[in-house]
mmCIF file of C-alpha atoms and ligand atoms in Angstrom:
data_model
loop_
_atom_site.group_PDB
_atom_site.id
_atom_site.type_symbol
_atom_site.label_atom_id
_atom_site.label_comp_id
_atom_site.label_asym_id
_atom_site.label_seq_id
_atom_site.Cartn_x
_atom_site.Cartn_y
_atom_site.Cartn_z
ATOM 1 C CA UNK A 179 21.312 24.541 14.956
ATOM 2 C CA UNK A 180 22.755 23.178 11.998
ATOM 3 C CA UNK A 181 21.119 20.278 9.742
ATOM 4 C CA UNK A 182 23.769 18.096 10.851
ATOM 5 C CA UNK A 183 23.762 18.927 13.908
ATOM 6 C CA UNK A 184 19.690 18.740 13.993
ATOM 7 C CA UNK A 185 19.985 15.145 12.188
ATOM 8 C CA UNK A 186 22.595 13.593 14.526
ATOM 9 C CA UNK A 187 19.927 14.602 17.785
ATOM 10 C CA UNK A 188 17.065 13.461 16.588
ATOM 11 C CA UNK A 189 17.593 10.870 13.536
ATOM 12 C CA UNK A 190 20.812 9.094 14.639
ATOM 13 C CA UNK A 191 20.408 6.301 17.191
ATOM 14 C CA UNK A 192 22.833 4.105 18.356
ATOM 15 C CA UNK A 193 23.585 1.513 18.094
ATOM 16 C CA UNK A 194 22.586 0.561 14.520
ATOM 17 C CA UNK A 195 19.854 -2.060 14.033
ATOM 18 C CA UNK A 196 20.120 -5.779 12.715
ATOM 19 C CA UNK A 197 22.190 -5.763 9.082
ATOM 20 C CA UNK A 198 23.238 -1.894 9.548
ATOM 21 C CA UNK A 199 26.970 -2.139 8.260
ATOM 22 C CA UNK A 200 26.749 1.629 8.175
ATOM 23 C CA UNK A 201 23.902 4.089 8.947
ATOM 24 C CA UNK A 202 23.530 7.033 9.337
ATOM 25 C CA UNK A 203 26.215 9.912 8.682
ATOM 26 C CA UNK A 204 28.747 8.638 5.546
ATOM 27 C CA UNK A 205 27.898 9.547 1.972
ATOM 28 C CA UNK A 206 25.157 6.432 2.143
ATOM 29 C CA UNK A 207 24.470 2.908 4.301
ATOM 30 C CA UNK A 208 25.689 -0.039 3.685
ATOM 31 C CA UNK A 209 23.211 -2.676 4.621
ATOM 32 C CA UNK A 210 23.486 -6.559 4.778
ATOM 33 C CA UNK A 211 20.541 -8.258 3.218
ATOM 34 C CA UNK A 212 19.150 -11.755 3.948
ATOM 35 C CA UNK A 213 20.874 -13.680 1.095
ATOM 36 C CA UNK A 214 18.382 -16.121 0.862
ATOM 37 C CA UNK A 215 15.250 -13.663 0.891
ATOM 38 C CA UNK A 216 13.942 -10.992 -2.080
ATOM 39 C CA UNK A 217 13.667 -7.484 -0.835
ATOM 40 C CA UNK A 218 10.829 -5.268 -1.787
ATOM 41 C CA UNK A 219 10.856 -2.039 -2.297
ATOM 42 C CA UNK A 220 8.657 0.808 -1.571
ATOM 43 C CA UNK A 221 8.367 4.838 -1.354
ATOM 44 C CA UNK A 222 5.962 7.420 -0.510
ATOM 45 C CA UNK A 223 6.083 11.211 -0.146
ATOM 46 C CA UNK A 224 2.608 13.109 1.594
ATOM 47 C CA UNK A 225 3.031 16.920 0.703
ATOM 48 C CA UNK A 226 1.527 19.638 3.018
ATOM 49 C CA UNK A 227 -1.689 20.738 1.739
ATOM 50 C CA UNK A 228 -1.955 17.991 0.034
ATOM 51 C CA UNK A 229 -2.047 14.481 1.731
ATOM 52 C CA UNK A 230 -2.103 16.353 5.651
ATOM 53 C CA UNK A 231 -3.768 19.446 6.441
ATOM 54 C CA UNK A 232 -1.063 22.323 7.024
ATOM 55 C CA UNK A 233 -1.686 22.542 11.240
ATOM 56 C CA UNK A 234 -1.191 18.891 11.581
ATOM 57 C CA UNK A 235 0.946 17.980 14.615
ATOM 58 C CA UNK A 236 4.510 17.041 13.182
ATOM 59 C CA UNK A 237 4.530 13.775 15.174
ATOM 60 C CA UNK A 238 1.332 12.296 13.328
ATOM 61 C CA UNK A 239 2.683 13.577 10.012
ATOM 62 C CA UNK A 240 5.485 11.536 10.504
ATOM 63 C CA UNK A 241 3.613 8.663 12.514
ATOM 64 C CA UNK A 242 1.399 8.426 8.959
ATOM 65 C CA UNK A 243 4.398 8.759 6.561
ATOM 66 C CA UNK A 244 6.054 5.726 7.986
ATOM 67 C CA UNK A 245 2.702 4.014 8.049
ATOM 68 C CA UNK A 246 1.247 4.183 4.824
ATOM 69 C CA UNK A 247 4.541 2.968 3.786
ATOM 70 C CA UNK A 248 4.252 -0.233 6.243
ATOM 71 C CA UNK A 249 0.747 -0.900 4.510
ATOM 72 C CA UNK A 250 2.574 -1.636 1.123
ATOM 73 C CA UNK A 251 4.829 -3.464 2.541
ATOM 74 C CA UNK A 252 2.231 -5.413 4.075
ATOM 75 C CA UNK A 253 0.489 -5.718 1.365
ATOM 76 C CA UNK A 254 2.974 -7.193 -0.513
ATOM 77 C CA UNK A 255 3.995 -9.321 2.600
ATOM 78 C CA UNK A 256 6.794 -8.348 3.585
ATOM 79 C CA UNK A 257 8.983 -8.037 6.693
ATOM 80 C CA UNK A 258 9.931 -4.317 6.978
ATOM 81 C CA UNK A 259 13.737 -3.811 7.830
ATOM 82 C CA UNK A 260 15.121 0.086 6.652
ATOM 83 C CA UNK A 261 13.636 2.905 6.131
ATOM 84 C CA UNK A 262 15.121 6.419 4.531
ATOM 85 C CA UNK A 263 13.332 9.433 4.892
ATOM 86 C CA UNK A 264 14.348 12.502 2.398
ATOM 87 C CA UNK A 265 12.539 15.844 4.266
ATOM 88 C CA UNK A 266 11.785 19.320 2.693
ATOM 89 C CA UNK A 267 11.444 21.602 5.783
ATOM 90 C CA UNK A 268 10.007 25.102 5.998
ATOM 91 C CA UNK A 269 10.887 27.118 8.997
ATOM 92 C CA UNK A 270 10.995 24.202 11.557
ATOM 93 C CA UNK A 271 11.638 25.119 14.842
ATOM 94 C CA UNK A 272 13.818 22.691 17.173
ATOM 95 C CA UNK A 273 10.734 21.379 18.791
ATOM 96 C CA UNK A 274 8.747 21.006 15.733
ATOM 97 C CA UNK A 275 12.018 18.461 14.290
ATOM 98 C CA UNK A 276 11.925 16.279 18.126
ATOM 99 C CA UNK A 277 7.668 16.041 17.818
ATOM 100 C CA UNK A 278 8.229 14.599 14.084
ATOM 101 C CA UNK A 279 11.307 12.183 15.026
ATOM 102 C CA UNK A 280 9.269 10.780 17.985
ATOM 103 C CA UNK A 281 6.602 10.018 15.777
ATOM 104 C CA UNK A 282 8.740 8.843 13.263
ATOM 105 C CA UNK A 283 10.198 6.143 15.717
ATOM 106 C CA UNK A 284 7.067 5.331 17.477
ATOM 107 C CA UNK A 285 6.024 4.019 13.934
ATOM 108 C CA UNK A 286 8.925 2.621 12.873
ATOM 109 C CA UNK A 287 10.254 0.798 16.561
ATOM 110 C CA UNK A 288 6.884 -1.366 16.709
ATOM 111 C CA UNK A 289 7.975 -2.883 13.401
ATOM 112 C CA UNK A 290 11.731 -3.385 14.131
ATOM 113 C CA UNK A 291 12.343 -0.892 11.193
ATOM 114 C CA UNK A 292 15.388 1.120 11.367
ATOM 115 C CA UNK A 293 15.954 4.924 9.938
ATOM 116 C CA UNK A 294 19.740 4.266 7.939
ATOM 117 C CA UNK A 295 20.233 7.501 6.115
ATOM 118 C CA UNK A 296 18.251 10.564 4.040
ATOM 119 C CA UNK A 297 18.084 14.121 3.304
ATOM 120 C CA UNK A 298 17.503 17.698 4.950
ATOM 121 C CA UNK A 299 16.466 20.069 2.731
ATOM 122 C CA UNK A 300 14.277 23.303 2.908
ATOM 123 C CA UNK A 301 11.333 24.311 0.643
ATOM 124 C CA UNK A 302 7.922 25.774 0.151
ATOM 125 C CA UNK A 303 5.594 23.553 1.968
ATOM 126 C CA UNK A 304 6.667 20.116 4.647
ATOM 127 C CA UNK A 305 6.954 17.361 2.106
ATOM 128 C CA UNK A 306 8.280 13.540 3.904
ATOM 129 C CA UNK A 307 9.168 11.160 1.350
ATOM 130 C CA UNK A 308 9.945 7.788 3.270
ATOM 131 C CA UNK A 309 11.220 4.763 1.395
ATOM 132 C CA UNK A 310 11.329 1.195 2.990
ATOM 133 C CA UNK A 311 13.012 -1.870 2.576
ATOM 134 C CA UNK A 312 11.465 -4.888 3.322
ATOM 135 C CA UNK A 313 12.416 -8.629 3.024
ATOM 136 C CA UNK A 314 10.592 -11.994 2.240
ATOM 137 C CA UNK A 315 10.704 -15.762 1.053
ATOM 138 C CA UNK A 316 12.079 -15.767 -2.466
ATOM 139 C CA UNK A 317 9.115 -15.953 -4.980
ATOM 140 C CA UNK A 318 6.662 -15.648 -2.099
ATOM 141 C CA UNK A 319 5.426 -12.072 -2.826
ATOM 142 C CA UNK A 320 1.912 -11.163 -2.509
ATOM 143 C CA UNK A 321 0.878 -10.023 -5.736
ATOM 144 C CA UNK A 322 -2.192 -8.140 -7.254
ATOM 145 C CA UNK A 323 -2.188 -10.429 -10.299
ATOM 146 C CA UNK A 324 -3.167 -14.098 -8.382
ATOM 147 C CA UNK A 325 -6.949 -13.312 -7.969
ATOM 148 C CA UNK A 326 -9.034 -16.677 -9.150
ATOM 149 C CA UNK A 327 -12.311 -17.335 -9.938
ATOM 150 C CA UNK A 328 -14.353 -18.220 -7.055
ATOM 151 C CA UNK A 329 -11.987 -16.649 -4.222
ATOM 152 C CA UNK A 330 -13.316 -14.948 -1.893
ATOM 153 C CA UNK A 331 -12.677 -11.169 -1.373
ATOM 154 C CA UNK A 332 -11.705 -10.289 2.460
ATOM 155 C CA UNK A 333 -10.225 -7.295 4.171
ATOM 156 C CA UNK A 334 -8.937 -6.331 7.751
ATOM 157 C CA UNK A 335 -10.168 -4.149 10.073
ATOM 158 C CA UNK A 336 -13.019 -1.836 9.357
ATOM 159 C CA UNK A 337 -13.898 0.496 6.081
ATOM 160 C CA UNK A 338 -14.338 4.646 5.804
ATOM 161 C CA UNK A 339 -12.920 5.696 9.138
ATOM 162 C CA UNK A 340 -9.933 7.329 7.650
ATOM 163 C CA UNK A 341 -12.218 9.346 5.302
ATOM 164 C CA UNK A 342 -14.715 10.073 7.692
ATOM 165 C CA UNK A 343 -12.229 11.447 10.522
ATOM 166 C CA UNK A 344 -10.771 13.652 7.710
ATOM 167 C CA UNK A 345 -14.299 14.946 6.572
ATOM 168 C CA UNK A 346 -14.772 15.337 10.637
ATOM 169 C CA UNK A 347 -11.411 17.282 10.840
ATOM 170 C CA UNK A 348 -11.947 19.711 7.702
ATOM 171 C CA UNK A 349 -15.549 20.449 9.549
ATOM 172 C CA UNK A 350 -13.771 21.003 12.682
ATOM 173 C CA UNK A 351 -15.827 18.563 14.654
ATOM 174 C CA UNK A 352 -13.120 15.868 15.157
ATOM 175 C CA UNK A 353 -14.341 12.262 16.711
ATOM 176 C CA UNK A 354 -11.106 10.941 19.050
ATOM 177 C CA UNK A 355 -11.258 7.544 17.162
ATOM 178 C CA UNK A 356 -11.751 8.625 13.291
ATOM 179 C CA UNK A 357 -9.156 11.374 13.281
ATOM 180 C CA UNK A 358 -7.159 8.769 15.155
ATOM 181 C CA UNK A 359 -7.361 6.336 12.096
ATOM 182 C CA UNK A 360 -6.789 9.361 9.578
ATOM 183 C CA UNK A 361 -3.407 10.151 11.039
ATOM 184 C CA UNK A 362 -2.465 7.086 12.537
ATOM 185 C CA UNK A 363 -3.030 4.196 10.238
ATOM 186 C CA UNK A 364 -2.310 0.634 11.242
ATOM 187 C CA UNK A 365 -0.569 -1.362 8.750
ATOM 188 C CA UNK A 366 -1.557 -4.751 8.369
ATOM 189 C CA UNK A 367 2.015 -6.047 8.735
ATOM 190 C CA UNK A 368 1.319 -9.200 10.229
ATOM 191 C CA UNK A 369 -1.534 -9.902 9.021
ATOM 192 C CA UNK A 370 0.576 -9.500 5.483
ATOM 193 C CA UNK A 371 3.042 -12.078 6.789
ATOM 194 C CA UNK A 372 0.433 -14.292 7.742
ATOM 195 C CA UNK A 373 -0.908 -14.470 4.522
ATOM 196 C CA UNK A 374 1.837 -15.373 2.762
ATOM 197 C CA UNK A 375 1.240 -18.693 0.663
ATOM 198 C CA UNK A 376 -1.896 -18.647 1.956
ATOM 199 C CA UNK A 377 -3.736 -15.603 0.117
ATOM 200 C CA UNK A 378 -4.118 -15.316 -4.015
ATOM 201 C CA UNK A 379 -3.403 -11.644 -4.465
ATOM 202 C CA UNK A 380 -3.261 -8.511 -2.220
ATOM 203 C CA UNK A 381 -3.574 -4.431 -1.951
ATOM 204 C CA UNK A 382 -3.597 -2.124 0.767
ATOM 205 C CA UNK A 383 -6.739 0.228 0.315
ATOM 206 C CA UNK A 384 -5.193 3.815 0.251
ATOM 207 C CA UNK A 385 -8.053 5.020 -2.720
ATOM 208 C CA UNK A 386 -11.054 3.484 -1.375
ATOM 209 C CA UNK A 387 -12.311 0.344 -1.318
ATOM 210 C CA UNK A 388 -13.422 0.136 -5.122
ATOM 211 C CA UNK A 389 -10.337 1.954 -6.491
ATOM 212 C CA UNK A 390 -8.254 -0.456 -5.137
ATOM 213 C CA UNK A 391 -10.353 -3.822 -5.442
ATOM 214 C CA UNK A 392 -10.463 -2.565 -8.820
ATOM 215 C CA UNK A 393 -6.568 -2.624 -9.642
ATOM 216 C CA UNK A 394 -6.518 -6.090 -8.080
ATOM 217 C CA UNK A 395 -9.357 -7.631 -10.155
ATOM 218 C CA UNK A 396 -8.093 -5.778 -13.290
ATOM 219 C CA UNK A 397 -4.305 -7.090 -12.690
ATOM 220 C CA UNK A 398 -5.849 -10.612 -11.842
ATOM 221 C CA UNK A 399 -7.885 -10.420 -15.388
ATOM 222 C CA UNK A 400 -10.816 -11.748 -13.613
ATOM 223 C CA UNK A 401 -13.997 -9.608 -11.688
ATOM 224 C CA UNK A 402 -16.197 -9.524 -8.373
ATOM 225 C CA UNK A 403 -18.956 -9.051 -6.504
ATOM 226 C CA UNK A 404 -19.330 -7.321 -3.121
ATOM 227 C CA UNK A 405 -21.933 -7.644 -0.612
ATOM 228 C CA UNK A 406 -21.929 -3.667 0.433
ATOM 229 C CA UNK A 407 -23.808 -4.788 3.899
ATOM 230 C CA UNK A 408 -21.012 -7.305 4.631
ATOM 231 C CA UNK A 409 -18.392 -4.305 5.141
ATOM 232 C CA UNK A 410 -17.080 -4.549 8.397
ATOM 233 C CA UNK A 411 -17.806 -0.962 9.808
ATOM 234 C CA UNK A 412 -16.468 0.399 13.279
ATOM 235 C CA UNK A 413 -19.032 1.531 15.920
ATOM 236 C CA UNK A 414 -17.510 5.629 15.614
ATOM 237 C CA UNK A 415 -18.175 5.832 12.101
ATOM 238 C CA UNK A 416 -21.960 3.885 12.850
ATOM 239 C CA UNK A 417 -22.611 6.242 15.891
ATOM 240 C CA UNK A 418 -21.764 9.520 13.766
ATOM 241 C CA UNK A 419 -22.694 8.148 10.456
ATOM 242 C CA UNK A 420 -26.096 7.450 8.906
ATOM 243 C CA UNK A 421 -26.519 4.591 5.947
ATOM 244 C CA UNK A 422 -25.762 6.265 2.942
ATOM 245 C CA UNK A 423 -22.723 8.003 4.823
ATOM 246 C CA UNK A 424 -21.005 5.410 6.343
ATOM 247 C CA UNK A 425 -21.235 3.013 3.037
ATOM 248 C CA UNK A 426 -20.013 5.474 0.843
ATOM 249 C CA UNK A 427 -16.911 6.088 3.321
ATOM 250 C CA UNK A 428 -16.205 2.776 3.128
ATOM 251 C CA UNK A 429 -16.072 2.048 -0.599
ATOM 252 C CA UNK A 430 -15.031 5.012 -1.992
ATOM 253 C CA UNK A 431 -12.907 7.357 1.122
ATOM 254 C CA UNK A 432 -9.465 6.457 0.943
ATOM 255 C CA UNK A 433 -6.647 6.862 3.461
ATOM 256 C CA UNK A 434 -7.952 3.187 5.328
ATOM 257 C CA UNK A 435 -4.702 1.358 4.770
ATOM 258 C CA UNK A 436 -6.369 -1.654 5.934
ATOM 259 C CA UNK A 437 -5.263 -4.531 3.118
ATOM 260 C CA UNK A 438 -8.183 -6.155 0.750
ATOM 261 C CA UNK A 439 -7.044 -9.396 -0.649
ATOM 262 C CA UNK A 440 -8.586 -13.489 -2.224
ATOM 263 C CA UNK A 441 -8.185 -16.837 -1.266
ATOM 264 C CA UNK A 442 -9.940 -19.381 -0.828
ATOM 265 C CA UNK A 443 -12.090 -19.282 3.188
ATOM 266 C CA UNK A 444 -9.968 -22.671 4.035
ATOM 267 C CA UNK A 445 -6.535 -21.676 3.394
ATOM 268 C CA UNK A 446 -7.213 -17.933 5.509
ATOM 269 C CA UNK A 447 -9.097 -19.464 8.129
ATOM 270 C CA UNK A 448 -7.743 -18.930 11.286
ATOM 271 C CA UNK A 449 -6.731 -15.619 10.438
ATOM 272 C CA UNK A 450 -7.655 -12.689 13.317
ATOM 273 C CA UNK A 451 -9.283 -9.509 11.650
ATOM 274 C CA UNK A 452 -10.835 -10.216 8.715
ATOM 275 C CA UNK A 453 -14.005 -10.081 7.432
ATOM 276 C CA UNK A 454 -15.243 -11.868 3.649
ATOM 277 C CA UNK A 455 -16.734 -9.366 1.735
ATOM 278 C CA UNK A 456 -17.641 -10.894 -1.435
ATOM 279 C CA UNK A 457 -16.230 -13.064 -4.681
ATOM 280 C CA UNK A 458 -14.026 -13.177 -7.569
ATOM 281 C CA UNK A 459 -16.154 -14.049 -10.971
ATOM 282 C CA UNK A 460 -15.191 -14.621 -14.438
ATOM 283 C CA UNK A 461 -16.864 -10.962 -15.947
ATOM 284 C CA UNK A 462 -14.935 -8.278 -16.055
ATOM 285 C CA UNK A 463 -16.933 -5.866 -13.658
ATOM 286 C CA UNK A 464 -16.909 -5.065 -10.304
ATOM 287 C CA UNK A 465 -20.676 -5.337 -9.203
ATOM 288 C CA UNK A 466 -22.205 -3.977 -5.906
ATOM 289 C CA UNK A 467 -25.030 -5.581 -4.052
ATOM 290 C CA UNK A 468 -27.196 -3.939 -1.081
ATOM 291 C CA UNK A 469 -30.063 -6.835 -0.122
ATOM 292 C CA UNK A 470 -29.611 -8.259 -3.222
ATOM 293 C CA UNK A 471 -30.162 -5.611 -5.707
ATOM 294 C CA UNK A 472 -27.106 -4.419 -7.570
ATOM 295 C CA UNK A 473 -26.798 -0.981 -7.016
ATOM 296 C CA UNK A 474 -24.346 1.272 -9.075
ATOM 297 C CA UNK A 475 -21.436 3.545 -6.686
ATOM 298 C CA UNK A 476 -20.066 6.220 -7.676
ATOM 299 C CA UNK A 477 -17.866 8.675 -5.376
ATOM 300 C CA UNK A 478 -20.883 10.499 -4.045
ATOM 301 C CA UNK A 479 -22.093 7.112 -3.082
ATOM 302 C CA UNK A 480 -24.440 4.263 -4.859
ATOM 303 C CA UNK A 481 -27.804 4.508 -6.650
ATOM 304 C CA UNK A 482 -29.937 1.773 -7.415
ATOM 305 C CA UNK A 483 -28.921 -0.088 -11.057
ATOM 306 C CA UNK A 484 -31.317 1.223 -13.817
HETATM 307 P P1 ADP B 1377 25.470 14.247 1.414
HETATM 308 O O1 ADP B 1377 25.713 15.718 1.334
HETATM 309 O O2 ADP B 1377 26.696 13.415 1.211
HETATM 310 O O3 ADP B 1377 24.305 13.793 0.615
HETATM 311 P P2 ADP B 1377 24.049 14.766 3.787
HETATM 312 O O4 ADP B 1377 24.716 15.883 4.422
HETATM 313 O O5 ADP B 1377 22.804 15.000 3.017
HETATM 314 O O6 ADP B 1377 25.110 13.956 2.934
HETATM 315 O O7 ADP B 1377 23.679 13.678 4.908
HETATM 316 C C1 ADP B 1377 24.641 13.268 5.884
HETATM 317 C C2 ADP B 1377 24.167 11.982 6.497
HETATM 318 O O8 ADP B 1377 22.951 12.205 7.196
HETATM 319 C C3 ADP B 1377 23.890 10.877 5.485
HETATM 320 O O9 ADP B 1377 24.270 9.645 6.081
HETATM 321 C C4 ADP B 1377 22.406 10.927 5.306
HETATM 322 O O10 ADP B 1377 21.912 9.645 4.952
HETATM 323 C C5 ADP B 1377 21.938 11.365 6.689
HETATM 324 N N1 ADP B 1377 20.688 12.127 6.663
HETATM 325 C C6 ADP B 1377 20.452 13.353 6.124
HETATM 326 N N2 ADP B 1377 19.180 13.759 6.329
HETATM 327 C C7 ADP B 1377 18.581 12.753 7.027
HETATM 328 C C8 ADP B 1377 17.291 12.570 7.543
HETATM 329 N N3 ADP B 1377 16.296 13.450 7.378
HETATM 330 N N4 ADP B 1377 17.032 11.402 8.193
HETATM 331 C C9 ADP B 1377 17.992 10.479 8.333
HETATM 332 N N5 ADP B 1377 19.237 10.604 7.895
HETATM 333 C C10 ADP B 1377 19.541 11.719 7.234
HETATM 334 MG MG1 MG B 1378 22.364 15.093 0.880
#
């Protein structure tokens, strides 16, 4: 079968989504954009090997492509609208192409995102670069930069799972529910909607906690304080996990895609699926508490300060 052939099977659907002038199958789409709304932009490309083991099934590689893409969109706010997808194939077999569009869609269909156009090419390794656009209230972006002294720091869901199902997976001794939220992230797209106007700044957590609550506080010139015993923490990663295990998964694994983000506790209230974690301050650092003794983390987890 050839790659258009292969493209117009599994990639083309009919008929084209909301704002498609043209999709898929001229030299590029034509789109109609909200014209009273900003878009925003994103793209992200996991490489074989690199960001997904090399056996992973084809629909969860695309399943996490689209998703880790929703989480920045989400974490800026944004409504998701159209996606391209630019794929480097080596040796795919007909079935292997269906398992990765299905995926693809599954992701994309809960979000009313549509697929408008891309690129088939082959190469080395599977590499899925997939680039969203997403739409929003002029000058109502969520921004890293709007952190304030005193806000408190929240996040959704729960911290480390992603890291600990891909430790699990790499040991061979996967837990359902972990590996689950390694390859199948959730992105926090309406919670990032709700937020809107409502929260100071924003990030999705795809380093680890304190990588990315770092960039935040750093681009908000201002610092924090986390309670470490206040991170919300699923029951899997408890049950499997001791202490020291499960905290260091959840400030320092990456691959969560849950969204960490300020405000002040009235303006969020209300809001499902979040959990208050600690607060902005006026020093520059990031400081760690565990019973109320600052403890100092570092990637193979924390040690008591001095
Ligand atoms: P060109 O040679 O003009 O770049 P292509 O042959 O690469 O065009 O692509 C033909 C059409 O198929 C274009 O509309 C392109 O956007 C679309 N397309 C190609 N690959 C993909 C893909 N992986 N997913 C979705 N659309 C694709
Ligand atoms: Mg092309």
């Amino acid at each position: 079968m050839d790659e258009f052939e292969l493209i117009r099977r599994y990639f083309d659907r009919k008929p084209a989504a909301a704002g498609v002038e043209i999709g898929i199958g001229d030299d590029g789409a034509v789109l109609a954009p909200h014209p009273e709304k900003h878009q925003v932009q994103v793209i992200d490309t996991l490489v074989e090997g690199v960001h997904f083991p090399a056996d992973t099934n084809p629909a969860d590689i695309a399943y996490r492509a689209v998703a880790v893409n929703l989480s920045d969109i989400a974490a800026m706010g944004a409504s998701p609208r159209w996606m391209t997808l630019a794929l480097t194939l080596n040796n795919a077999s007909e079935t292997w192409v269906e398992a990765f569009a299905s995926g693809l869609f599954e992701a994309a269909d809960a979000h009313d995102l549509a697929l408008v156009g891309g690129d088939t090419t082959s190469g080395p390794v599977v590499t899925v670069t997939v680039n969203i656009t997403g739409e929003l209230e002029k000058g109502s972006a969520l921004l890293r930069s709007g952190g304030r002294v005193g806000d408190t720091i929240f996040v959704t869901g729960t911290l480390g799972d992603a890291s600990a199902g891909l430790a699990l997976l790499q040991k061979n001794e996967p837990n359902a529910f972990l590996v689950q939220r390694f390859l199948r992230p959730t992105a926090r797209i309406a919670t990032g909607k709700q937020l809107l106007r409502k929260a100071s700044a924003a990030i999705d957590i795809s380093d680890g906690l304190l990588g990315d609550l770092r960039k935040l506080l750093s681009a908000s010139k201002v610092g924090g304080e986390i309670d470490i015993e206040k991170l919300p923490l699923s029951d899997a990663l408890c049950e499997r996990f001791g202490d020291a295990e499960r905290q260091r998964f959840a400030l320092t694994g990456g691959d969560d895609y849950e969204l960490c983000f300020t405000g002040s506790r009235d303006a969020v209230r209300g809001i499902a699926g979040i959990t208050a974690i600690g607060t902005v301050t006026a020093s520059p650092r990031l400081v760690c508490r565990l019973h109320n003794e600052i403890v100092q983390v570092d990637d193979s987890g924390y040690r008591h300060f001095r």
